[in-house]
Structure formats: C-alpha cells, structure tokens
Amino acid sequence: MDKATIITLVLGGSFAALFLGAPVGPLLAFGAMAGLFLLTGSFEAATSLLLAAGFDVSSSFGYIVIPMFIMMGAVAAQTGIVNDLFDAAYKLVGRVAGGLAVATCCASAAFGAVTGSSISAASAMTKVALPQMQKYGYSTRLSAGIIAVSGTLAMMIPPSLMMVFYGIIAQQSIGKLLISGVLPGLFTVLVYSVIILVRAKLNPSIAPAGPRFPVSEIVRSSVKASPFLLVLAALMGGLLLGVWTPNEASAGGVVVVILIGLAKRSLSFQRLFHAGVDSIVTSAAVLVLVMGSILFGKFLALSGITSGLTTMTENAQLSSFQLFLLLVAVYLVLGTFLEGISILALTVPIVLPIILKAGWDPIWFGVILIKLIEIGAVTPPVGLNIFAVKGAAPELKSSDIIMGAVPFWISEIFILFVLYFAPSIALFLPSLM
Amino acid sequence: MRTIERIVSHISWGLAVAATISIFVIIGLIMADVVTRLFGISLPGIIELVRTSFVVSVFFAFAYVIVTEREIRVDVLRYVVPTFLLRYLDVAAALITFVFFGFMAWLAWVSLHDALTFGIFMDGELLLPMWLPWATIVIGSVAAMVAAACLAVRAWTSPVHKPDPTQVSAAARQVV
Amino acid sequence: ASAQQVKLRGAHIFPANFVQSGVNLEDWAKRLKEKSGGRIDFEIIHGGALLTQADHLEGLAANLVDFASFYPIYYPGEFLVEGALTNIIDIWSDKVPDIRGVGLIHAQLHKEFPQFRAEYERRKMHMAVPLPADPYVIACKTEAKSMADLKNRKMRTFGRYFPVLQRALGVQPVTVPGPEAYQALSTGVIDCVYSTPDWIVANSLQEVAPYTLIPSPGEARPQMAATSVIAMNMNSYKKLPPDLRTIVDEVSAEMNDKIASSMQAVYDGAVKKLGSNPKGALHHMSAEDMKAWAAATPNQVDQAAADLEARKYPGKAIIARYRELAAAYAAGTWPAK
Ligand code: NA
Ligand code: NA
C-alpha cells in the first residue's frame, strides 16, 4: 500500500468513526497505531509510543494546571463565589440583552490572565457560567458557544504555554511574545461582545434582557462578588511578585478558593471532595484525548503529509497576501483534527523559514499562529475546547456547542484579517520593550 | 450481570476516590514547596512526588470516567443514524476504549517488569522507583478495560435510547 | 561489496538548527551518504514532531526510526553508568578535558567497558557518536561577580547531582520546568539559571537574566560525558551490509573533532553574545572561589564511583580509567596521532 492510500484510509476511517460517536481519545490513538502499522509493517513500532504518551501526559508538571483550574472553578461554584460574581454581572449588565454572555466572555478573559491552558479555562467556565446563563434563559447554543470560544483567550492573553512553546521552537523572545498577545486578546473580547450584543438585539429570545436594578443593589451585589477578585488578585499578585510559577499558581488558586469557602462557611468537606472528584474525572476525560492527539500527530509526522504541504508552498511563487491566505487555509485544515502543541511542533520548523523569507515579523506571526490554533480549538471534529465544554457538561450536544461557536468562529477569521492589515495591534506593546 | 456491574462501579468509584486524594496530595506538596521556598528552604524531590501522584490522579480516574459514560465523544451523527445501528456503534465504541487500555496495560506491564528487574528509578534527588508509576498505569488501565467491557455489555443488553434534546436543560440545572 | 541501497529514518527532539543534537545529527547522516557514495540515504524528522523527550527511547528501541540523537542525561535510572557521568561537572580535578576530550573519552569508555554497551543493548540500541554539550554557565537577574554574590539566590535545578553542586555554591535550588524559566526569572521565582550558554540564548533568558557568571577562571567546565548521543536501532545497525556498517563506524569516529569544533563555536558565540549584552555584564569566578566551591561539595566523581559500586557496577574501575584518559588527554599522549 502506498503512503497516499494509507493516509486516506486512516484519516477517512478516523473521521467517520469520530462522527459516529467513538470515544475521541482512544479512537485517535487507535487510528494512529493502525497508520503506524501500515507505514512500518511492524506491530512493535506501531504500539511503541502509546505508553510513553500515556505516561508523559499523566506525569508532566505542565498538565497539572488542567485539574487545578477545573477544580478552582468547581470549588468556587460550590462556595457560591462564582454565583455571586454572575449575580453582580447580571445586575450590572443583565438589563442589556446579551449582557450575561458579555460578562462570561470578560470573565473568561480574566481567567485567561491566570491560566495558560484554554482547555482548563473552557472547562472551568462551563461549570461556572453555563448553569448561570441557562438559569437566566439564555439559549444553550449561545451559552455553550461563547464559553468554548472565549476559553481560547487563555492562549492569547499571557501567561500562555502555547506562546512559550512557539517561542522556543521559533527561537523568538518569549517576553515579547507573551506581551504581544495582550492587545489582540482584548480586541477579541471586544469583537465577541459586539457580536453578542448585536445578535441579542436582533433576537432577544436567545439572550433575554433582564430587569433594571437600583444602584444600591448593584453596589451590594458587587461587594458580595468581591471574593472572586481576591482570587484573581492573589493569583496575579503571586505571579508578579515571584511567589509562584503559573503551574504552582494553579494549585495556589485552589487553596485560595477553598480558604474563601471556609471563611464564608459555605464549603463543607463533602462538597469539597465532590468538587475534587468531579474535577479529576473531567480532567481524565480531557487528558486521554491529549494522549490520542499526541499519537495521531506522530502518525502524521511519519506519513510526511505536513512536510509535503510545505514543499508545495515553497515551489509556488506567492505574494505576501496570497501566502497569508494559503497559510490560513493550511492551518485551518490542520486545526480541524490536531491540537495546538502538535500543530506548532509539526509546522513551525518548516514554516518559519518561509515567513522569514517573506519578510514577516516572527513575533507577529506567533500571534497569528496562536489565533489560528484558537480557531482550531473550536473547529470540529477535534476541537479541544468543544470537548472541554462537553466534558464538563456531558448533557450538552456537541452539535449545540459547535453551532453556538459558529458566529464567533466567523468573527475569528475577521480578526485574523484585521491582524494582517494592522500588525501593530500585535506589535505595539512588544515595541515598547 | 447486575452484581458484576455493581462490583465494577464500586471499584471504579474507589479508584476515583484515590485519584482525588492524590490530587489533594499534589496541592499540599506544591504549597509546601512554595511556602518553604519563601523561607529560603528548598525541599528535595517535590517534583518527582508530584509527578508520581499525578499518574495516580489520572489513571485511577479512567475506570470511573468510563462507567459513568463521561468519555468525550462526538455525537453529531447520532441524531441521523437509524436506531437499530446505535446499539452496534455503542458496542464498537466501548471496544475501542477496551483495546486502547488493553494496549496501555500490556505495555505498562512490560515496563513494570523491566523496572523491577533492573531497579530503574526516576530522575531526581529521591531516586523514586519507576515501578510505582508503571504499576499505577497497569492497575488503572486494567480497571478501565473491565469498565469498558461492562459498558459494551450494557450497550448490547439495555434498550437503545436516542438522546432527548429536551433533557439537556433539565440535566444542566443539576450541574452545580 | 553489495550495491544494496538503504534508507535510514532518523528523529530529533529539538528544532533542526539546534547545533548539539540537530545540526550534528544532520552532518553525521550527510557524511554517511557521502562516504557510501549515496548507498546510505536518510530522512530526519526534526522538532520533536515524531519523537520527543518522552518517547525517543521507545521509538528507537521499537525501530520506528533507525537512528536518533537522544539524551541519556534524562534517564539516569536507566542509563546508570552514562547517567552518572553525564550529570557530573568535575570541579575537583585541576584539569579537565575540553569538549573534544569529553567526546573522545566517552567513546573510549564505551569501547572498553561492556556495562556502557549493555545499557544500550537492553534497549536494542547501538551508541554511535557522543554529542557533548557546551559547558554550563550561570545567568542571573542581578550582577554576580563571585561565589559570595550568589549566596541565598534561587537557582533553577534538575536531576540528582546538580542540587548538591548548587547547595555547596550557597544557592537555593528550585525546580522550574524549562519552558517556564523565562517567566520564573522575570517575576523572581528564581534569580539565576545554571545551563548551557546556547540554551540561555535560545530561550532569550539574557533578556531577564543579563548578568553572566562563568563558574571558572577560564572557560566553563563541561560535563564528564556527553549529555546527548547519536544512537542507532541495534537491528538497523546489524542488518547493514558489512561494508556499510564499517562506514558507519568510521564516520562516527571521524565526527568527534568536527562536533567538538562546532560545539566550541556554539559556546564561544553564545558567551560572546551574553558578554556583549548592554543590559548586563559577564564575569568569571576566581580560582580561589572554585577551590572553596570544590571543598564545600562532597566529591561527586567519587560519589558516582560509590553509587555504581553499590549497584554492582565496576564504578571504581570506570572512574579510574576516566581519570587516566583525562590525564593522558591533557598531557597530549592520548589519543595517539
Ligand atoms: Na493565559
Ligand atoms: Na480542531
């Protein structure tokens, strides 16, 4: 069997099985092992990397942020802290149709400032924001969609593990890369908010306007919600003062939330424990997917499909904008079935020389790549953020999450072009360094 | 079969409890490291202990993920597939999970054997033996295999249900 | 001789332009192709796309690839002999080999002691070429001219032997994952890192830790053995036609000098870059400080011998031979011209 046939078979078979409801993580691993077997003819070679993927994911310090931030959200939910926050947000902006979705988006961005993992942001925000939006009558699609897409802000807004990873592969200034994500992240929040408000205006039933509250009530609810700000302050303060690294801060966040819950006397041991079980179960469901995705990336690397794509690009003589369009198209395709780290690992070493030849700023390109990976994270069939929302709220239909994300997905493409034509959005802050 | 299923769900719950305790141990270890560091003390071996505990947290949770049907699946096409096919698809899905953890358990068993034979230890100051994580993966994966087998039987024997869209919001209200 | 053609597949966990394990790997493979008149062809998948730190042992053992550059330093529990040597920087001896000497001695010890080879054979591998790293230097947020200046600073650490070396230096070892080093330095979770100049520059750490201290009056001291090696899958190696296998052996031996000069250039270039950083300064540790440091640290070279003996390896014989070769190398009597 030739390579093209093997690739077609494995990709086709995996996609079909995915859509028919196979468990994603095990399926990707299964597809990868089948592909590796067909490519190498060796059963030993085909299965050799499975255990390493399993051990790596379950023993890496970097992945610990996933259960930690999920637990932070779950414990916060148990203590009522987050309910207070959304109550305050509702009273502040709820009278505007779509206001609570805007608040969710801003809360995700704030959460993104303390986590580098978009999966954990999406999982935690699902636990926290979804029930609230449903309680207030928001449509399931809008609620799930905004949580899935705004979870990706965690990759753009520093700290971002993805940026660090890109910086190391591309050998670029990590400080500049991290800071370059701030304005594009805030710009994205703005665009999402406008979309929500416009859609709510056009169709108030998906995001109903709430009652107007007296100022005293808004102030009172804001004061009640202030413990959440305490969490953010502790996390950010700890990070900026060098008390802890982002990974350690995730564990610190859990401790701070537990302490607040105990102080408020709203957290029992039993509730804490159940929040713990829930978080670890959700994390395990997400991490098995990361294992499968890693293996699938290995199969693609061995098949040569990615290097084949880039050779083709080099041979065609393209204008800067044509190259941009082409890269966007390639990354959108890769983003459908691969997660970010694999995409970066596979493509940056090959693409970087091309973009340097085109005279593009590699810091700016980092922002573009992160944006494309954000888009990939909400593009089916392998959309990690869609899965994270689904994992945290299994009763949701994937189709609802996906459909809910579509309007924002389209706006992400718009933002990409804005970033292309106005690179200073990404490059202004790093230029001050 | 009922009895077997009850035993399996008890075991997977027990493992999930161990996984949860382990995650709290990790929080404790990290906080101990952070706090002592502020006082100029560096505790040796925290990272190895955290890594080893995290393997427990992740692998001991899988069986419970499977029996409670919380594996991540894409259900886009489920709504258009003829009902009689769903049973086969569900059994196939459970078997894929079974095979995945079967390979994982087998490979970890081989590594466990090597780690014991050659006294292999983890990088770091404590020289923690590698048989600890490998044994964890063997136990967690075997439990996950049993859970997946249970799921396959359940899918085959219980009446096929199409998800009811109206259940969504009702279930969602129970999340918090 | 057989005219049979072989295509070998290789993997590398870092970007292709990383000199120690990437550029050198590519050079080795190119030389094989050249010397075999094109009968050996190759393909290398760089950047960790196929094999990463987590799985290159497995991928190599299972013949998913035929060769790879790989880092036994991360598996001291599995590569006991090599792991002991690669993790130690000898600050107790008066003179230590330069990068070229490290590679030569490493290869020689492999030839003489079956224990080195046995560890590779257990994983169905053949060690072809040692790839020494550029020697470690210290990069700090604030100026450090001497050992006293380092007192109580927090320094990134890893493994078993480095914390011992660092505690004796008066610093507080802190474990921070590599990718987090930049941020940890900028916020002050750590004050210094102790690493290769190349890695410091590759991670832009000089932006936040602009003050360099070379822990030696002259050039920094390298590890006792190469941290990385080019290894082949045993089966891929053994099933080569005899003449091609000879070519692999010859090229592997020839490569040492070329690798040494490329790593020397890497060290010199990175140190020059660190030294010309307008935000910082570069200093050398005095000979007195080095003596004090060595006196404060339990001799790790002897410790390694004892550790190996405890595990029923001829640790004393290996270390004795290491010292003999190092002395002969320094005297210019080994290897023979
Ligand atoms: Na972030
Ligand atoms: Na995707």
Tab-separated table of C-alpha atoms in Angstrom, chain A residues 104-397:
chain	number	residue	atom	x	y	z
A	104	THR	CA	-18.950	35.445	30.613
A	105	CYS	CA	-16.600	36.488	27.859
A	106	CYS	CA	-14.909	39.080	30.110
A	107	ALA	CA	-14.692	36.569	32.963
A	108	SER	CA	-13.023	34.083	30.592
A	109	ALA	CA	-10.521	36.744	29.589
A	110	ALA	CA	-9.842	37.499	33.273
A	111	PHE	CA	-9.485	33.778	33.903
A	112	GLY	CA	-7.150	33.621	30.897
A	113	ALA	CA	-4.858	36.043	32.707
A	114	VAL	CA	-4.201	33.383	35.336
A	115	THR	CA	-4.165	30.243	33.215
A	116	GLY	CA	-2.211	29.316	30.127
A	117	SER	CA	-4.401	26.409	29.138
A	118	SER	CA	-7.531	27.055	27.146
A	119	ILE	CA	-8.931	23.602	27.941
A	120	SER	CA	-8.893	24.349	31.641
A	121	ALA	CA	-10.407	27.787	31.060
A	122	ALA	CA	-13.227	26.335	28.996
A	123	SER	CA	-13.864	23.503	31.478
A	124	ALA	CA	-13.921	25.791	34.487
A	125	MET	CA	-16.088	28.405	32.816
A	126	THR	CA	-18.530	25.694	31.773
A	127	LYS	CA	-19.018	24.678	35.398
A	128	VAL	CA	-19.378	28.277	36.463
A	129	ALA	CA	-21.065	30.191	33.666
A	130	LEU	CA	-23.232	27.652	31.861
A	131	PRO	CA	-25.739	26.989	34.671
A	132	GLN	CA	-25.985	30.713	35.285
A	133	MET	CA	-26.726	31.571	31.671
A	134	GLN	CA	-29.252	28.748	31.471
A	135	LYS	CA	-30.857	29.899	34.707
A	136	TYR	CA	-31.385	33.296	33.157
A	137	GLY	CA	-32.898	31.855	29.980
A	138	TYR	CA	-30.024	32.178	27.524
A	139	SER	CA	-30.066	29.790	24.584
A	140	THR	CA	-27.958	26.679	25.037
A	141	ARG	CA	-26.140	27.279	21.771
A	142	LEU	CA	-25.143	30.849	22.571
A	143	SER	CA	-24.085	29.902	26.111
A	144	ALA	CA	-22.000	26.872	25.140
A	145	GLY	CA	-20.586	28.643	22.087
A	146	ILE	CA	-19.343	31.721	23.919
A	147	ILE	CA	-17.777	29.589	26.659
A	148	ALA	CA	-15.980	27.388	24.121
A	149	VAL	CA	-14.588	30.290	22.087
A	150	SER	CA	-13.745	32.643	24.927
A	151	GLY	CA	-11.897	29.798	26.652
A	152	THR	CA	-9.344	30.106	23.845
A	153	LEU	CA	-8.484	33.616	25.075
A	154	ALA	CA	-6.319	31.891	27.696
A	155	MET	CA	-3.859	31.059	24.901
A	156	MET	CA	-3.610	34.635	23.684
A	157	ILE	CA	-3.685	36.528	26.980
A	158	PRO	CA	-0.490	35.920	28.985
A	159	PRO	CA	0.563	33.652	30.610
A	160	SER	CA	0.346	31.327	27.638
A	161	LEU	CA	2.051	27.952	27.441
A	162	MET	CA	1.368	27.918	23.711
A	163	MET	CA	3.279	31.206	23.201
A	164	VAL	CA	6.184	29.898	25.248
A	165	PHE	CA	6.195	26.726	23.190
A	166	TYR	CA	6.213	28.722	19.933
A	167	GLY	CA	8.965	30.987	21.262
A	168	ILE	CA	11.188	28.024	21.980
A	169	ILE	CA	10.671	26.293	18.628
A	170	ALA	CA	10.940	29.533	16.657
A	171	GLN	CA	13.736	30.873	18.900
A	172	GLN	CA	11.987	34.190	19.474
A	173	SER	CA	11.878	36.465	22.516
A	174	ILE	CA	9.410	34.887	24.897
A	175	GLY	CA	8.862	38.130	26.788
A	176	LYS	CA	7.906	39.940	23.594
A	177	LEU	CA	5.690	37.075	22.500
A	178	LEU	CA	3.797	36.999	25.781
A	179	ILE	CA	3.167	40.736	25.806
A	180	SER	CA	2.220	40.697	22.106
A	181	GLY	CA	-0.900	38.690	22.950
A	182	VAL	CA	-2.433	41.288	25.260
A	183	LEU	CA	-3.992	43.695	22.732
A	184	PRO	CA	-5.160	41.004	20.276
A	185	GLY	CA	-6.766	39.236	23.262
A	186	LEU	CA	-8.601	42.366	24.371
A	187	PHE	CA	-9.566	43.157	20.783
A	188	THR	CA	-11.088	39.688	20.510
A	189	VAL	CA	-13.121	40.288	23.685
A	190	LEU	CA	-14.420	43.487	22.105
A	191	VAL	CA	-15.421	41.767	18.860
A	192	TYR	CA	-17.155	38.899	20.699
A	193	SER	CA	-19.054	41.389	22.833
A	194	VAL	CA	-20.258	43.339	19.815
A	195	ILE	CA	-21.440	40.108	18.169
A	196	ILE	CA	-23.325	39.051	21.290
A	197	LEU	CA	-24.999	42.432	21.691
A	198	VAL	CA	-25.991	42.644	18.031
A	199	ARG	CA	-27.361	39.104	17.999
A	200	ALA	CA	-29.267	39.722	21.216
A	201	LYS	CA	-30.723	42.897	19.712
A	202	LEU	CA	-31.863	41.008	16.613
A	203	ASN	CA	-33.237	38.036	18.529
A	204	PRO	CA	-33.830	38.853	22.213
A	205	SER	CA	-35.124	35.315	22.951
A	206	ILE	CA	-31.603	33.827	22.784
A	207	ALA	CA	-30.226	36.252	25.371
A	208	PRO	CA	-33.135	37.961	27.107
A	209	ALA	CA	-32.790	41.361	28.709
A	210	GLY	CA	-33.227	41.275	32.446
A	211	PRO	CA	-34.783	43.750	34.848
A	212	ARG	CA	-33.110	47.029	35.785
A	213	PHE	CA	-31.700	47.126	39.326
A	214	PRO	CA	-31.275	50.108	41.621
A	215	VAL	CA	-27.705	51.365	42.066
A	216	SER	CA	-27.652	50.307	45.722
A	217	GLU	CA	-28.486	46.739	44.694
A	218	ILE	CA	-25.726	46.732	42.056
A	219	VAL	CA	-23.211	48.015	44.627
A	220	ARG	CA	-24.340	45.439	47.186
A	221	SER	CA	-24.022	42.551	44.752
A	222	SER	CA	-20.652	43.843	43.577
A	223	VAL	CA	-19.344	43.863	47.138
A	224	LYS	CA	-20.663	40.341	47.610
A	225	ALA	CA	-18.807	39.245	44.476
A	226	SER	CA	-15.510	40.785	45.520
A	227	PRO	CA	-14.025	37.485	46.856
A	228	PHE	CA	-13.585	36.404	43.249
A	229	LEU	CA	-11.459	39.477	42.690
A	230	LEU	CA	-9.492	38.391	45.750
A	231	VAL	CA	-8.725	35.122	43.967
A	232	LEU	CA	-7.549	36.973	40.865
A	233	ALA	CA	-5.526	39.385	42.991
A	234	ALA	CA	-3.865	36.534	44.906
A	235	LEU	CA	-3.036	34.678	41.701
A	236	MET	CA	-1.780	37.716	39.803
A	237	GLY	CA	-0.011	39.146	42.819
A	238	GLY	CA	1.674	35.817	43.478
A	239	LEU	CA	2.766	35.607	39.844
A	240	LEU	CA	4.053	39.175	39.619
A	241	LEU	CA	5.829	39.040	42.981
A	242	GLY	CA	7.534	35.800	42.055
A	243	VAL	CA	5.871	33.767	44.799
A	244	TRP	CA	4.884	31.057	42.371
A	245	THR	CA	5.120	29.930	38.746
A	246	PRO	CA	1.939	29.704	36.663
A	247	ASN	CA	1.737	25.944	37.330
A	248	GLU	CA	2.131	26.428	41.067
A	249	ALA	CA	-0.318	29.328	40.962
A	250	SER	CA	-2.973	26.933	39.699
A	251	ALA	CA	-2.643	24.879	42.903
A	252	GLY	CA	-2.474	28.119	44.889
A	253	GLY	CA	-5.725	29.224	43.276
A	254	VAL	CA	-7.454	26.091	44.529
A	255	VAL	CA	-6.178	26.760	48.053
A	256	VAL	CA	-7.327	30.404	47.963
A	257	VAL	CA	-10.799	29.383	46.780
A	258	ILE	CA	-11.025	26.708	49.494
A	259	LEU	CA	-9.986	29.234	52.151
A	260	ILE	CA	-12.620	31.700	50.989
A	261	GLY	CA	-15.240	28.951	51.032
A	262	LEU	CA	-14.268	28.010	54.582
A	263	ALA	CA	-14.318	31.641	55.674
A	264	LYS	CA	-17.773	32.087	54.170
A	265	ARG	CA	-18.846	28.831	55.848
A	266	SER	CA	-20.326	27.768	52.540
A	267	LEU	CA	-17.963	24.876	51.878
A	268	SER	CA	-18.360	21.526	53.600
A	269	PHE	CA	-15.772	18.785	53.439
A	270	GLN	CA	-18.197	16.680	51.453
A	271	ARG	CA	-18.801	19.386	48.867
A	272	LEU	CA	-15.074	19.968	48.532
A	273	PHE	CA	-14.491	16.288	47.990
A	274	HIS	CA	-17.200	16.018	45.360
A	275	ALA	CA	-15.781	19.034	43.564
A	276	GLY	CA	-12.441	17.213	43.649
A	277	VAL	CA	-13.848	14.001	42.168
A	278	ASP	CA	-15.691	15.938	39.509
A	279	SER	CA	-12.557	17.849	38.504
A	280	ILE	CA	-10.339	14.827	38.293
A	281	VAL	CA	-12.916	12.916	36.262
A	282	THR	CA	-13.326	15.804	33.829
A	283	SER	CA	-9.544	16.174	33.574
A	284	ALA	CA	-9.035	12.477	32.916
A	285	ALA	CA	-11.612	12.631	30.127
A	286	VAL	CA	-9.704	15.541	28.563
A	287	LEU	CA	-6.233	14.097	29.133
A	288	VAL	CA	-6.971	10.789	27.390
A	289	LEU	CA	-7.796	12.926	24.393
A	290	VAL	CA	-4.473	14.719	24.627
A	291	MET	CA	-2.793	11.283	24.643
A	292	GLY	CA	-4.663	10.251	21.484
A	293	SER	CA	-3.955	13.554	19.805
A	294	ILE	CA	-0.225	13.287	20.511
A	295	LEU	CA	-0.113	9.848	18.906
A	296	PHE	CA	-2.097	11.000	15.913
A	297	GLY	CA	0.436	13.806	15.422
A	298	LYS	CA	3.207	11.186	15.340
A	299	PHE	CA	1.422	9.263	12.617
A	300	LEU	CA	1.032	12.436	10.547
A	301	ALA	CA	4.708	13.289	11.020
A	302	LEU	CA	5.804	9.862	9.872
A	303	SER	CA	3.419	9.905	6.918
A	304	GLY	CA	5.094	13.059	5.609
A	305	ILE	CA	1.768	14.760	4.963
A	306	THR	CA	2.832	18.010	6.646
A	307	SER	CA	6.230	18.297	5.005
A	308	GLY	CA	4.604	17.545	1.661
A	309	LEU	CA	2.288	20.503	2.124
A	310	THR	CA	5.106	22.939	2.812
A	311	THR	CA	7.230	21.814	-0.112
A	312	MET	CA	4.322	22.689	-2.345
A	313	THR	CA	4.134	26.192	-0.850
A	314	GLU	CA	7.798	26.822	-1.453
A	315	ASN	CA	7.542	25.916	-5.104
A	316	ALA	CA	4.691	28.293	-5.862
A	317	GLN	CA	5.782	31.946	-6.112
A	318	LEU	CA	3.265	33.779	-3.963
A	319	SER	CA	2.613	37.389	-2.965
A	320	SER	CA	2.586	38.200	0.742
A	321	PHE	CA	-1.203	38.211	0.917
A	322	GLN	CA	-1.504	35.028	-1.125
A	323	LEU	CA	0.954	33.362	1.217
A	324	PHE	CA	-1.086	34.557	4.169
A	325	LEU	CA	-4.279	33.152	2.673
A	326	LEU	CA	-2.557	29.882	1.911
A	327	LEU	CA	-1.137	29.537	5.426
A	328	VAL	CA	-4.503	30.401	6.947
A	329	ALA	CA	-6.096	27.692	4.809
A	330	VAL	CA	-3.434	25.125	5.737
A	331	TYR	CA	-3.693	25.871	9.442
A	332	LEU	CA	-7.478	25.807	9.340
A	333	VAL	CA	-7.273	22.321	7.851
A	334	LEU	CA	-4.643	21.169	10.357
A	335	GLY	CA	-6.681	22.774	13.118
A	336	THR	CA	-9.673	20.621	12.331
A	337	PHE	CA	-8.037	17.456	13.617
A	338	LEU	CA	-4.914	18.448	15.580
A	339	GLU	CA	-4.371	20.230	18.868
A	340	GLY	CA	-2.127	23.266	19.181
A	341	ILE	CA	1.083	21.816	20.539
A	342	SER	CA	1.207	19.197	17.771
A	343	ILE	CA	0.465	21.830	15.146
A	344	LEU	CA	3.315	24.027	16.391
A	345	ALA	CA	5.717	21.134	16.725
A	346	LEU	CA	4.917	19.896	13.231
A	347	THR	CA	4.821	23.123	11.272
A	348	VAL	CA	6.873	25.906	12.844
A	349	PRO	CA	10.273	24.432	11.950
A	350	ILE	CA	9.116	24.161	8.330
A	351	VAL	CA	7.037	27.333	8.020
A	352	LEU	CA	9.340	29.740	9.854
A	353	PRO	CA	11.987	29.911	7.092
A	354	ILE	CA	9.219	30.657	4.582
A	355	ILE	CA	7.744	33.516	6.600
A	356	LEU	CA	11.174	34.976	7.363
A	357	LYS	CA	11.910	34.925	3.634
A	358	ALA	CA	8.637	36.790	3.090
A	359	GLY	CA	9.883	39.473	5.500
A	360	TRP	CA	7.232	38.879	8.155
A	361	ASP	CA	7.837	39.658	11.806
A	362	PRO	CA	8.122	36.318	13.672
A	363	ILE	CA	6.559	37.842	16.823
A	364	TRP	CA	3.543	38.927	14.791
A	365	PHE	CA	3.422	35.525	13.137
A	366	GLY	CA	3.350	33.963	16.612
A	367	VAL	CA	0.168	35.918	17.354
A	368	ILE	CA	-1.341	34.830	14.021
A	369	LEU	CA	-0.465	31.207	14.777
A	370	ILE	CA	-1.990	31.367	18.248
A	371	LYS	CA	-5.116	32.887	16.704
A	372	LEU	CA	-5.259	30.041	14.177
A	373	ILE	CA	-4.771	27.495	16.951
A	374	GLU	CA	-7.566	29.186	18.904
A	375	ILE	CA	-9.770	28.737	15.856
A	376	GLY	CA	-8.677	25.096	15.542
A	377	ALA	CA	-9.598	24.508	19.172
A	378	VAL	CA	-13.233	25.234	18.336
A	379	THR	CA	-13.274	23.546	14.921
A	380	PRO	CA	-14.700	20.014	14.788
A	381	PRO	CA	-14.075	17.142	14.707
A	382	VAL	CA	-11.087	17.592	17.043
A	383	GLY	CA	-11.916	20.822	18.822
A	384	LEU	CA	-10.374	20.529	22.247
A	385	ASN	CA	-12.409	23.400	23.646
A	386	ILE	CA	-15.625	21.918	22.346
A	387	PHE	CA	-14.658	18.690	24.080
A	388	ALA	CA	-13.709	20.535	27.252
A	389	VAL	CA	-17.164	22.118	27.416
A	390	LYS	CA	-18.725	18.766	26.562
A	391	GLY	CA	-16.587	17.005	29.183
A	392	ALA	CA	-17.648	19.475	31.866
A	393	ALA	CA	-21.300	19.400	30.808
A	394	PRO	CA	-21.856	15.939	29.261
A	395	GLU	CA	-25.578	16.565	28.807
A	396	LEU	CA	-24.869	19.141	26.084
A	397	LYS	CA	-24.965	18.009	22.495
